[in-house]
PDB file of C-alpha atoms in Angstrom:
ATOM      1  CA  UNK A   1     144.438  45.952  26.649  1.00 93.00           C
ATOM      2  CA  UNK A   2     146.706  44.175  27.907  1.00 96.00           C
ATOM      3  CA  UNK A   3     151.034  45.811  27.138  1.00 96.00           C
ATOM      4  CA  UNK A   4     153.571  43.930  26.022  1.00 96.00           C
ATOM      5  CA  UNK A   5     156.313  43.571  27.843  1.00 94.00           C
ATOM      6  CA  UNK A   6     159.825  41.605  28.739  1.00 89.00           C
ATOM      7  CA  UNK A   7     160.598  39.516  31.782  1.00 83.00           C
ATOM      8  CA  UNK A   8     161.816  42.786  33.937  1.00 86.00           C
ATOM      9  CA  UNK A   9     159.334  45.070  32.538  1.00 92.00           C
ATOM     10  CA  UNK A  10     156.272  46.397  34.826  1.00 93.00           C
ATOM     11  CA  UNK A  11     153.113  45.027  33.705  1.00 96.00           C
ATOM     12  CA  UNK A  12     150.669  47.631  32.678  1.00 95.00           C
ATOM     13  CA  UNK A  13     147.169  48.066  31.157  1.00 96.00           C
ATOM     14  CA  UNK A  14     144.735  50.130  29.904  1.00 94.00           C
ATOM     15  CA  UNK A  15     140.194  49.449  29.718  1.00 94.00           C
ATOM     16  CA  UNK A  16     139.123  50.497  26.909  1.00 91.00           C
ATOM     17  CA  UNK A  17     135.292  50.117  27.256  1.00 89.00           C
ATOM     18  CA  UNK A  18     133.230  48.589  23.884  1.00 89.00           C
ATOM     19  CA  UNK A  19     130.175  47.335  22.646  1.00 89.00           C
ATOM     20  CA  UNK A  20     130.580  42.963  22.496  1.00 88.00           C
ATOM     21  CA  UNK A  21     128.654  42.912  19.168  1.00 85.00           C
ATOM     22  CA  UNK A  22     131.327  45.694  18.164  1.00 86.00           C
ATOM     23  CA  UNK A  23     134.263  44.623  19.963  1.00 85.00           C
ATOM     24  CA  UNK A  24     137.736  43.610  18.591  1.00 90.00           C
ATOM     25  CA  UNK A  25     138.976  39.904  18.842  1.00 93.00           C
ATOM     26  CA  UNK A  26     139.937  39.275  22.370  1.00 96.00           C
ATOM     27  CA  UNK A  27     140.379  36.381  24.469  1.00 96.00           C
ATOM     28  CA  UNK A  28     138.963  36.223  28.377  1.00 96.00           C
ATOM     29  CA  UNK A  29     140.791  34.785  30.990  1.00 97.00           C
ATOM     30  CA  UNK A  30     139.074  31.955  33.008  1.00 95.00           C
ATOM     31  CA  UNK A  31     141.335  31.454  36.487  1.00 94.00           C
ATOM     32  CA  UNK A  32     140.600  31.046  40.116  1.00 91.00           C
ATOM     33  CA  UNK A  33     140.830  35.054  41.993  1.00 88.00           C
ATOM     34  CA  UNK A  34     143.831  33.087  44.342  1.00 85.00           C
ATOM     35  CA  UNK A  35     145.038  34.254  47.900  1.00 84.00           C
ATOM     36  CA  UNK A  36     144.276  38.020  47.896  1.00 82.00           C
ATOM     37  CA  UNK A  37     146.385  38.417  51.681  1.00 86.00           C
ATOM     38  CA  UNK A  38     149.681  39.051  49.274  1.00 86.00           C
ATOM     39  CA  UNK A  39     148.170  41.173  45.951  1.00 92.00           C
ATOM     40  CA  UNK A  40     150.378  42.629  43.350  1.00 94.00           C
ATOM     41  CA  UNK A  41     150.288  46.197  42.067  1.00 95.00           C
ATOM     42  CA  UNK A  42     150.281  47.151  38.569  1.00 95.00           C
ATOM     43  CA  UNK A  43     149.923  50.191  36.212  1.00 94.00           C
ATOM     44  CA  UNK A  44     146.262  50.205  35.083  1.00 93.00           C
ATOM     45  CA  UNK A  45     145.079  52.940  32.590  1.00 89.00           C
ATOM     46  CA  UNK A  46     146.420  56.377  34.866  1.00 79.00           C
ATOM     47  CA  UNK A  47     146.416  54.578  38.037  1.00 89.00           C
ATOM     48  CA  UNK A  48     147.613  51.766  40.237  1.00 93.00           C
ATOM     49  CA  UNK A  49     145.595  48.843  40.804  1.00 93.00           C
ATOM     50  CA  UNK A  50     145.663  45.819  43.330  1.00 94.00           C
ATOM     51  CA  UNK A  51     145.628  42.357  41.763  1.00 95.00           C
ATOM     52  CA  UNK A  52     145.987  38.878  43.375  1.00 95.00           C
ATOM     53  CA  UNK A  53     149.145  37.049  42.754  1.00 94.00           C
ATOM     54  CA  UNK A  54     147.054  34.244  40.628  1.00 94.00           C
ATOM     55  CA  UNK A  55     146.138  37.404  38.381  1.00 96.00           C
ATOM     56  CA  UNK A  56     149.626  39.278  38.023  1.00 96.00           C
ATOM     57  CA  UNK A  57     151.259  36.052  37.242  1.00 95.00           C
ATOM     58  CA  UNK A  58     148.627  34.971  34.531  1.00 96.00           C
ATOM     59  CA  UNK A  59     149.087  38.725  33.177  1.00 97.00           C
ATOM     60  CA  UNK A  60     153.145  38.270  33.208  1.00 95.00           C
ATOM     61  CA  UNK A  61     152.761  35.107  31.506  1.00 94.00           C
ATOM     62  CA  UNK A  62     150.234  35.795  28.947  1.00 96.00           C
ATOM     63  CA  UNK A  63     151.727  38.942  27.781  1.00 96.00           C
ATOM     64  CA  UNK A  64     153.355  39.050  24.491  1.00 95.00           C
ATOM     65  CA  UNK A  65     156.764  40.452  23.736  1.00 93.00           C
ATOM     66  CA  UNK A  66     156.344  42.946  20.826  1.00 93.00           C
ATOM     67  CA  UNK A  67     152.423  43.884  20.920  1.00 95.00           C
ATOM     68  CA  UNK A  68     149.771  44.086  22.578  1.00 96.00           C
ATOM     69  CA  UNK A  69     147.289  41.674  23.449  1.00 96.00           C
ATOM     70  CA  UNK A  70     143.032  42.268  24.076  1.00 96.00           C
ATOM     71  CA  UNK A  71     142.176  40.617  26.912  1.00 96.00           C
ATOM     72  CA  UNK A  72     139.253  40.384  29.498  1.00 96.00           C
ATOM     73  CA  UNK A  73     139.367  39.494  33.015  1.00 96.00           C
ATOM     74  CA  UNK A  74     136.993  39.832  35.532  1.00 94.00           C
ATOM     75  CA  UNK A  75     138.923  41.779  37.919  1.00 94.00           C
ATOM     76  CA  UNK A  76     140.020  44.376  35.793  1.00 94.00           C
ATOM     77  CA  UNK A  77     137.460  44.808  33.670  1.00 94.00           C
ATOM     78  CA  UNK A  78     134.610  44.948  36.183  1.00 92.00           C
ATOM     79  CA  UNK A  79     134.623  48.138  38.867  1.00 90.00           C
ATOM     80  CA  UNK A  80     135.087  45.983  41.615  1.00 87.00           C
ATOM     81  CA  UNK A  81     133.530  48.372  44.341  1.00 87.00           C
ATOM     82  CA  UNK A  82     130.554  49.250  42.179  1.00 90.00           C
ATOM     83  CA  UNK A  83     127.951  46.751  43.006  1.00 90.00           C
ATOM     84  CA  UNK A  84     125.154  48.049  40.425  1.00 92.00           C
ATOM     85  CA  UNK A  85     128.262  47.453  37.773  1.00 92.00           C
ATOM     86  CA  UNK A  86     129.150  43.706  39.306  1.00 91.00           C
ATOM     87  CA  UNK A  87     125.377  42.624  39.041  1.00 91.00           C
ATOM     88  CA  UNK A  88     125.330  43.837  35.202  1.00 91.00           C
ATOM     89  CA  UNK A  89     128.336  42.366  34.016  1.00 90.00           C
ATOM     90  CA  UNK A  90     127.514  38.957  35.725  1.00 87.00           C
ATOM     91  CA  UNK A  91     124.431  38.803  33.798  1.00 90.00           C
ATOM     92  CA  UNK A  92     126.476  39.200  30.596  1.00 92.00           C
ATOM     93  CA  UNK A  93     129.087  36.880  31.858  1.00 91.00           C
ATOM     94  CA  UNK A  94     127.844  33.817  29.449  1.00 90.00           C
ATOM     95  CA  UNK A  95     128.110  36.185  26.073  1.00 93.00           C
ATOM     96  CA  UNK A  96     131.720  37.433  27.164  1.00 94.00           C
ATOM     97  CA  UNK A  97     132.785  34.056  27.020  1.00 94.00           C
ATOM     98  CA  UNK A  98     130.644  33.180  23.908  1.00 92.00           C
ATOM     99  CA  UNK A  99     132.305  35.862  21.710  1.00 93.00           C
ATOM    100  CA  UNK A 100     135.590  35.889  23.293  1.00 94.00           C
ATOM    101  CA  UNK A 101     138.134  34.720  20.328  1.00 94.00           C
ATOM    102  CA  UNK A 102     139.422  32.336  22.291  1.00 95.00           C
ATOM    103  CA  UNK A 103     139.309  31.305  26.756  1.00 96.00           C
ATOM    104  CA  UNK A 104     142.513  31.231  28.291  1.00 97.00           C
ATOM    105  CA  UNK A 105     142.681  28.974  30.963  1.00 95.00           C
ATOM    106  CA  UNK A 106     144.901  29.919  33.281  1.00 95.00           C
ATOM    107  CA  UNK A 107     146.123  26.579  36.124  1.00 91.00           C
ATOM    108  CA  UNK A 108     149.025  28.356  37.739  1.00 90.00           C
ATOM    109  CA  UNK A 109     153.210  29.039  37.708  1.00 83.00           C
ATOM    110  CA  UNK A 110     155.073  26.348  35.907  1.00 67.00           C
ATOM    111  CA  UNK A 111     156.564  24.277  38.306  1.00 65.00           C
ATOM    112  CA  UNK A 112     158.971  21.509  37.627  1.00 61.00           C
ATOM    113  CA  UNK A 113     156.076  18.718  38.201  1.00 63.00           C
ATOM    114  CA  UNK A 114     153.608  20.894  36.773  1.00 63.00           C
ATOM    115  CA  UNK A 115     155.459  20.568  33.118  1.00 66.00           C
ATOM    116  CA  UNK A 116     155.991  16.792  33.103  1.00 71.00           C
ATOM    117  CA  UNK A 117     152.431  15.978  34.281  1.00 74.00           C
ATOM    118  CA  UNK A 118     151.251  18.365  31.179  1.00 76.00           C
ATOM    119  CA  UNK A 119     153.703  16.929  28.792  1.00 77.00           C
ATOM    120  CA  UNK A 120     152.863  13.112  29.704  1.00 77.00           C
ATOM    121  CA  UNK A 121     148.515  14.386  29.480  1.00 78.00           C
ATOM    122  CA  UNK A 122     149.158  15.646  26.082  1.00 78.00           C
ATOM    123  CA  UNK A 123     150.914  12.470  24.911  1.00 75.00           C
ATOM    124  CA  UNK A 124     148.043  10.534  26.810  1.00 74.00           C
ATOM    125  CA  UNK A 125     145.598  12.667  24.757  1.00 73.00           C
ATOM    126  CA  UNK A 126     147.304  11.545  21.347  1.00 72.00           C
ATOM    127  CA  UNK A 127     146.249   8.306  21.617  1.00 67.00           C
ATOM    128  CA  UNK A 128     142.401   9.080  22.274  1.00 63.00           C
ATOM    129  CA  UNK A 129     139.840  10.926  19.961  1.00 57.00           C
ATOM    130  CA  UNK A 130     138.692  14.876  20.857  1.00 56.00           C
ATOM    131  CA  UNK A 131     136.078  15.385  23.892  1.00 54.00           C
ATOM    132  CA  UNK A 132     133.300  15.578  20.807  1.00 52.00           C
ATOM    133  CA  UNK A 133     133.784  12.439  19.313  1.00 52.00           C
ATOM    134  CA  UNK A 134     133.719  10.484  22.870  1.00 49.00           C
ATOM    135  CA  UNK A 135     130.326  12.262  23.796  1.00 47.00           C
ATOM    136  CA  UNK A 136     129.464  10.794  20.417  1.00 51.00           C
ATOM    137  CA  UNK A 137     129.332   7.528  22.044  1.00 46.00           C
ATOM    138  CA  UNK A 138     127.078   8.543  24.665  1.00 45.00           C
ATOM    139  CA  UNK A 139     124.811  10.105  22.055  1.00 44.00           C
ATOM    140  CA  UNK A 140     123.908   6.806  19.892  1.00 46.00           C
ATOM    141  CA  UNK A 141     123.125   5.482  23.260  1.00 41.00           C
ATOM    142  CA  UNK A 142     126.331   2.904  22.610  1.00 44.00           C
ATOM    143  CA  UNK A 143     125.604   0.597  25.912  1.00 44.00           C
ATOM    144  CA  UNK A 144     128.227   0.454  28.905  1.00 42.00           C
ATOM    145  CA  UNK A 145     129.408  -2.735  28.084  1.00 43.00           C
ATOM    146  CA  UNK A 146     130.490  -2.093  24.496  1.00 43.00           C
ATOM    147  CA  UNK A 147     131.927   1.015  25.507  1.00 41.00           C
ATOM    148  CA  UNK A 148     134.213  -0.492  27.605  1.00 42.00           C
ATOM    149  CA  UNK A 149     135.714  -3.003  25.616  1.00 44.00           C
ATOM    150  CA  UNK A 150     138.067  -3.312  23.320  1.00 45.00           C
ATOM    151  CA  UNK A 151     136.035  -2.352  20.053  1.00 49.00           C
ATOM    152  CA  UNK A 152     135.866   0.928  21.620  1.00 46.00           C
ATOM    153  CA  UNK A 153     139.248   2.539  20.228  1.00 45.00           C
ATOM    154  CA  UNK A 154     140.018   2.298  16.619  1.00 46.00           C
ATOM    155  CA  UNK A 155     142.410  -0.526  15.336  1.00 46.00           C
ATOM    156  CA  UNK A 156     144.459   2.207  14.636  1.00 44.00           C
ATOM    157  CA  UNK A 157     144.771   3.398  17.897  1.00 47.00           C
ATOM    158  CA  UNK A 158     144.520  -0.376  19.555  1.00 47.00           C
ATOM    159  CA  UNK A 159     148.306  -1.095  17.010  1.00 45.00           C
ATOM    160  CA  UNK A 160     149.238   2.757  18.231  1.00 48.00           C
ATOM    161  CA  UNK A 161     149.442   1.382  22.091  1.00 47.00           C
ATOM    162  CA  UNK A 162     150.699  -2.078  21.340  1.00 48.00           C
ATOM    163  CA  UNK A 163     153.478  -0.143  19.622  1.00 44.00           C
ATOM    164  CA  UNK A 164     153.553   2.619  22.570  1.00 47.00           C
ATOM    165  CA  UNK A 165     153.052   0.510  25.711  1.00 43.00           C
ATOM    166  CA  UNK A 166     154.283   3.433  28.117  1.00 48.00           C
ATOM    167  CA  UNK A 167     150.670   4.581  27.730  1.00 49.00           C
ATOM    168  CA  UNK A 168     150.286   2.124  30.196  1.00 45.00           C
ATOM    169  CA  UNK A 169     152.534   3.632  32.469  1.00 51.00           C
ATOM    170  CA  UNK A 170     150.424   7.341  32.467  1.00 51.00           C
ATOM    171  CA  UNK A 171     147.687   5.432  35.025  1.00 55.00           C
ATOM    172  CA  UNK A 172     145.848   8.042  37.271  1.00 60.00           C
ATOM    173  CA  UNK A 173     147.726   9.975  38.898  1.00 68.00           C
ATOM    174  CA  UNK A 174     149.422  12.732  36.154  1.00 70.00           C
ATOM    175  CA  UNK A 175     145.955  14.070  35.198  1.00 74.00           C
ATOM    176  CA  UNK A 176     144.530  13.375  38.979  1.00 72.00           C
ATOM    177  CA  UNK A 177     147.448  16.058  40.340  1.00 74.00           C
ATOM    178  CA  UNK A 178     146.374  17.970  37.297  1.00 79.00           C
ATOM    179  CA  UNK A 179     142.482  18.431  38.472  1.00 79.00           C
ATOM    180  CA  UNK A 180     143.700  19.121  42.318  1.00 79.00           C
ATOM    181  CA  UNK A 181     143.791  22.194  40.963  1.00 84.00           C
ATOM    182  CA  UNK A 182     141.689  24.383  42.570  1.00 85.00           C
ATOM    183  CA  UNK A 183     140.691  25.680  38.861  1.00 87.00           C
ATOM    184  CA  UNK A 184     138.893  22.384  38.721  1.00 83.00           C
ATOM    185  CA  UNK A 185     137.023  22.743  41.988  1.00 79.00           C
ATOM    186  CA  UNK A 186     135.170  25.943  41.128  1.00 78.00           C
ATOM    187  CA  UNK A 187     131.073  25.895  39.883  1.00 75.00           C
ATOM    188  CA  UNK A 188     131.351  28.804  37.552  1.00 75.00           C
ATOM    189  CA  UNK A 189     133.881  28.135  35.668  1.00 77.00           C
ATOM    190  CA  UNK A 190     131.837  25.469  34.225  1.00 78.00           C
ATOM    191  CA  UNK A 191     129.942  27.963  31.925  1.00 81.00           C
ATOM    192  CA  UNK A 192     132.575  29.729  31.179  1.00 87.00           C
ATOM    193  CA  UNK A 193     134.264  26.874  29.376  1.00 87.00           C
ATOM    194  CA  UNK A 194     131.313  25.555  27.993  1.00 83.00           C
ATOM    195  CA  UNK A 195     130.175  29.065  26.652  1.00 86.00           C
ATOM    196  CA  UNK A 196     133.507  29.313  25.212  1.00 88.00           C
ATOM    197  CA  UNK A 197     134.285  28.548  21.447  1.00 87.00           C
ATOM    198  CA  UNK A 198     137.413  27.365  21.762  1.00 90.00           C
ATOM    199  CA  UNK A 199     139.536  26.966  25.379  1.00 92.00           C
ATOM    200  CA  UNK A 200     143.626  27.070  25.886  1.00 94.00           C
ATOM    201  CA  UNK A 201     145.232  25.233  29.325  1.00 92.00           C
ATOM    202  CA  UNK A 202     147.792  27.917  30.482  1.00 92.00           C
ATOM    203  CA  UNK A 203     150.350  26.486  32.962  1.00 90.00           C
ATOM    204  CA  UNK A 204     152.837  28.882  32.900  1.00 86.00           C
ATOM    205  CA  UNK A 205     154.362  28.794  29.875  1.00 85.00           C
ATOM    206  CA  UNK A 206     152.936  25.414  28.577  1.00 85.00           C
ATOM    207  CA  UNK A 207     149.799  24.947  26.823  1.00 89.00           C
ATOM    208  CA  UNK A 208     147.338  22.731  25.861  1.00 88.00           C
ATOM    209  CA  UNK A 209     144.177  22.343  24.133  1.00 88.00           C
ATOM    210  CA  UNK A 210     141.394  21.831  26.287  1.00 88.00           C
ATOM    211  CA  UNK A 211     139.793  19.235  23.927  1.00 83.00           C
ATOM    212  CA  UNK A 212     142.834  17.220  24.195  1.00 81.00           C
ATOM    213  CA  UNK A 213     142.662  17.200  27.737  1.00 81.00           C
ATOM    214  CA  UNK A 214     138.868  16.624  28.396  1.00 80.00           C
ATOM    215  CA  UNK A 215     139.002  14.018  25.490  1.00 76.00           C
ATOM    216  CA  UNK A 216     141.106  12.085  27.446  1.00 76.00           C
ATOM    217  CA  UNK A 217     139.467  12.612  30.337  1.00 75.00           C
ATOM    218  CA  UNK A 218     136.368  10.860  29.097  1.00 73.00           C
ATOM    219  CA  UNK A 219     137.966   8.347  27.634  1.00 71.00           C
ATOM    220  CA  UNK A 220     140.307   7.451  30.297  1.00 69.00           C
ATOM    221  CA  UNK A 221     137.090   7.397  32.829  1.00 67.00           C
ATOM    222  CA  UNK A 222     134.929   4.887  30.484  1.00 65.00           C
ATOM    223  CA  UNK A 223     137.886   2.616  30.358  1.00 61.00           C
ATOM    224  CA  UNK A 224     137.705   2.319  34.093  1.00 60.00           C
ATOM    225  CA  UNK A 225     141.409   3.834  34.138  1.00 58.00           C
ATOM    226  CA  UNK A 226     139.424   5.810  37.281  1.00 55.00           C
ATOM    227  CA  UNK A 227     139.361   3.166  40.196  1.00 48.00           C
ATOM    228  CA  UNK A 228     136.675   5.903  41.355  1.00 44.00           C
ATOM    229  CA  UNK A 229     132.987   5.709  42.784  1.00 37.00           C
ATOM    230  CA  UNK A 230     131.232   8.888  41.862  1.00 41.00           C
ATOM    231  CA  UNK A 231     130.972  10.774  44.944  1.00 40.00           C
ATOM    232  CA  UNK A 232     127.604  11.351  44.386  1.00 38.00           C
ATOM    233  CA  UNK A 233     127.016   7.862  44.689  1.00 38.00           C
ATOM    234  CA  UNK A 234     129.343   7.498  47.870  1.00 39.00           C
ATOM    235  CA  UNK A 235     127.105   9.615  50.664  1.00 43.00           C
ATOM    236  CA  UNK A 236     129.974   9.081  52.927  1.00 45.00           C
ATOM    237  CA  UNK A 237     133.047  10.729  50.813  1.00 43.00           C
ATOM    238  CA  UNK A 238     135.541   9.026  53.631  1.00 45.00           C
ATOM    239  CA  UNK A 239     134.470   5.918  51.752  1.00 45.00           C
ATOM    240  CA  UNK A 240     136.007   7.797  48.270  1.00 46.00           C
ATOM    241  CA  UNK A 241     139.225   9.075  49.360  1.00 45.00           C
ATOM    242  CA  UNK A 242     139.247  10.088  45.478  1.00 49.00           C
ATOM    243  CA  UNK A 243     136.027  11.973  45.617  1.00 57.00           C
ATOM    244  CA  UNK A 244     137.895  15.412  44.579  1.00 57.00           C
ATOM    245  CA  UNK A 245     138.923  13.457  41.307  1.00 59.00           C
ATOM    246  CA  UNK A 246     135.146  12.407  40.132  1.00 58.00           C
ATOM    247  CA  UNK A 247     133.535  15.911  41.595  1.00 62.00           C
ATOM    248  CA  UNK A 248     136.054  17.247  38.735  1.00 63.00           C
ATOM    249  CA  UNK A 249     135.971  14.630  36.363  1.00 60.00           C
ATOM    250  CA  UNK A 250     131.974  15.859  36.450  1.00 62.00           C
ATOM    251  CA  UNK A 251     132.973  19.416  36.028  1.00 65.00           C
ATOM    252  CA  UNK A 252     135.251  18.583  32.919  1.00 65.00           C
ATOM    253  CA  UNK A 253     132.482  16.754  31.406  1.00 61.00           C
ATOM    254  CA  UNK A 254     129.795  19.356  31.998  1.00 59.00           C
ATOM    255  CA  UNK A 255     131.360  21.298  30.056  1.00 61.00           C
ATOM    256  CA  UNK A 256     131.767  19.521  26.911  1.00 54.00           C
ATOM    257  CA  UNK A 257     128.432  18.246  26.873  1.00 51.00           C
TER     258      UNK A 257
END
């Protein structure tokens, strides 16, 4: 349970320990651990604890003002030097996510870049159905070519970005710096997204919904606005010196399928 707390205030906890098909709404934190050679100390329960930096700033951040909020993450909420514990709470790691309220994912601070790249995605994701409706597509079996061509965005949306041109100025690279992230680049936090009923992007104080984002993901990658060649088609990735954006284009897409 996460305290609430103002910008100069300590940030401090307490576990409370609960059954999942008895627990209260919460929401669990999906984030990459981060750097541990710098951690962060904060009040846990009666104690101090040790966090990374990637955790105390997602805790600062995600804290409200005037109560408090239920939260789960992995590093707290799992005895980190009990290895029976670990093993058990990994196995139950898929129905954590699946009756969380909500998964925050947390991407990092909010730097200056950071906010324009997520302000320009979410106007980029205006224009383009949810993540659901494009794997509809794919479903009926739509073929490649039809996909790609004009017919495939509504006449709605086709007047939307005649009016709107500038969505031809987003091109690759705002959501490319976006999946650098290292977030991006980790294996298990596909289930955790696609366990998850609903997902939240965190970057710093910005936020976005991850249907938007992977919506416009697929989209933008059936239109060919990727210039890519799946890396698991180029065996030599010096070949693909954009293999890190298709390895998480794949992740994305995993899972919302």
């Amino acid at each position: 349970i996460l305290n609430p707390g103002r910008d100069v205030d300590e940030i401090s906890c307490c576990l409370s320990r609960v059954c999942l098909d008895k627990a209260p709404k919460y929401n669990a934190l999906s984030y990459v651990w981060g750097d541990s050679a710098n951690p962060r100390t904060i009040l846990c329960s009666d104690g101090m604890v040790q966090i990374t930096f990637n955790l105390y700033s997602a805790l600062w951040h995600l804290r409200y003002r005037d109560r408090r909020r239920v939260l789960w993450a992995d590093a707290l909420c799992i005895n980190q030097q009990d290895l029976e514990e670990q093993t058990q709470q990994v196995r139950m790691m898929a129905d954590i996510y699946s009756c969380a309220n909500q998964t925050l994912v947390w991407l990092g601070e909010e730097l200056e870049p950071a906010r324009a790249t997520l302000e320009k995605i979410a106007h980029a994701a205006s224009f383009f159905p949810s993540s659901e409706t494009a794997w509809g597509y794919l479903d009926e079996a739509v073929p490649k070519q039809s996909i790609m061509n004009e017919s495939f965005l509504q006449d709605s949306v086709r007047l939307r970005i005649q009016e709107e041109m500038n969505i031809l100025d987003f091109s690759d690279k705002p959501l490319a710096n976006l999946l650098r992230n290292p977030y991006f680049h980790r294996k298990w936090v596909v289930q955790e997204i696609a366990k998850s009923d609903r997902a939240l992007i965190v970057l710093g104080d910005k936020q976005l919904d991850w249907e938007s984002m992977a919506g416009l993901v697929i989209h933008m990658w059936l239109r060919g606005f990727f210039n890519l060649m799946p890396s698991f088609v180029a065996k030599d990735k010096r070949a693909n010196p954009y293999s890190f954006i298709s390895t998480s284009l794949m992740n994305v897409m995993c899972m919302d399928m």
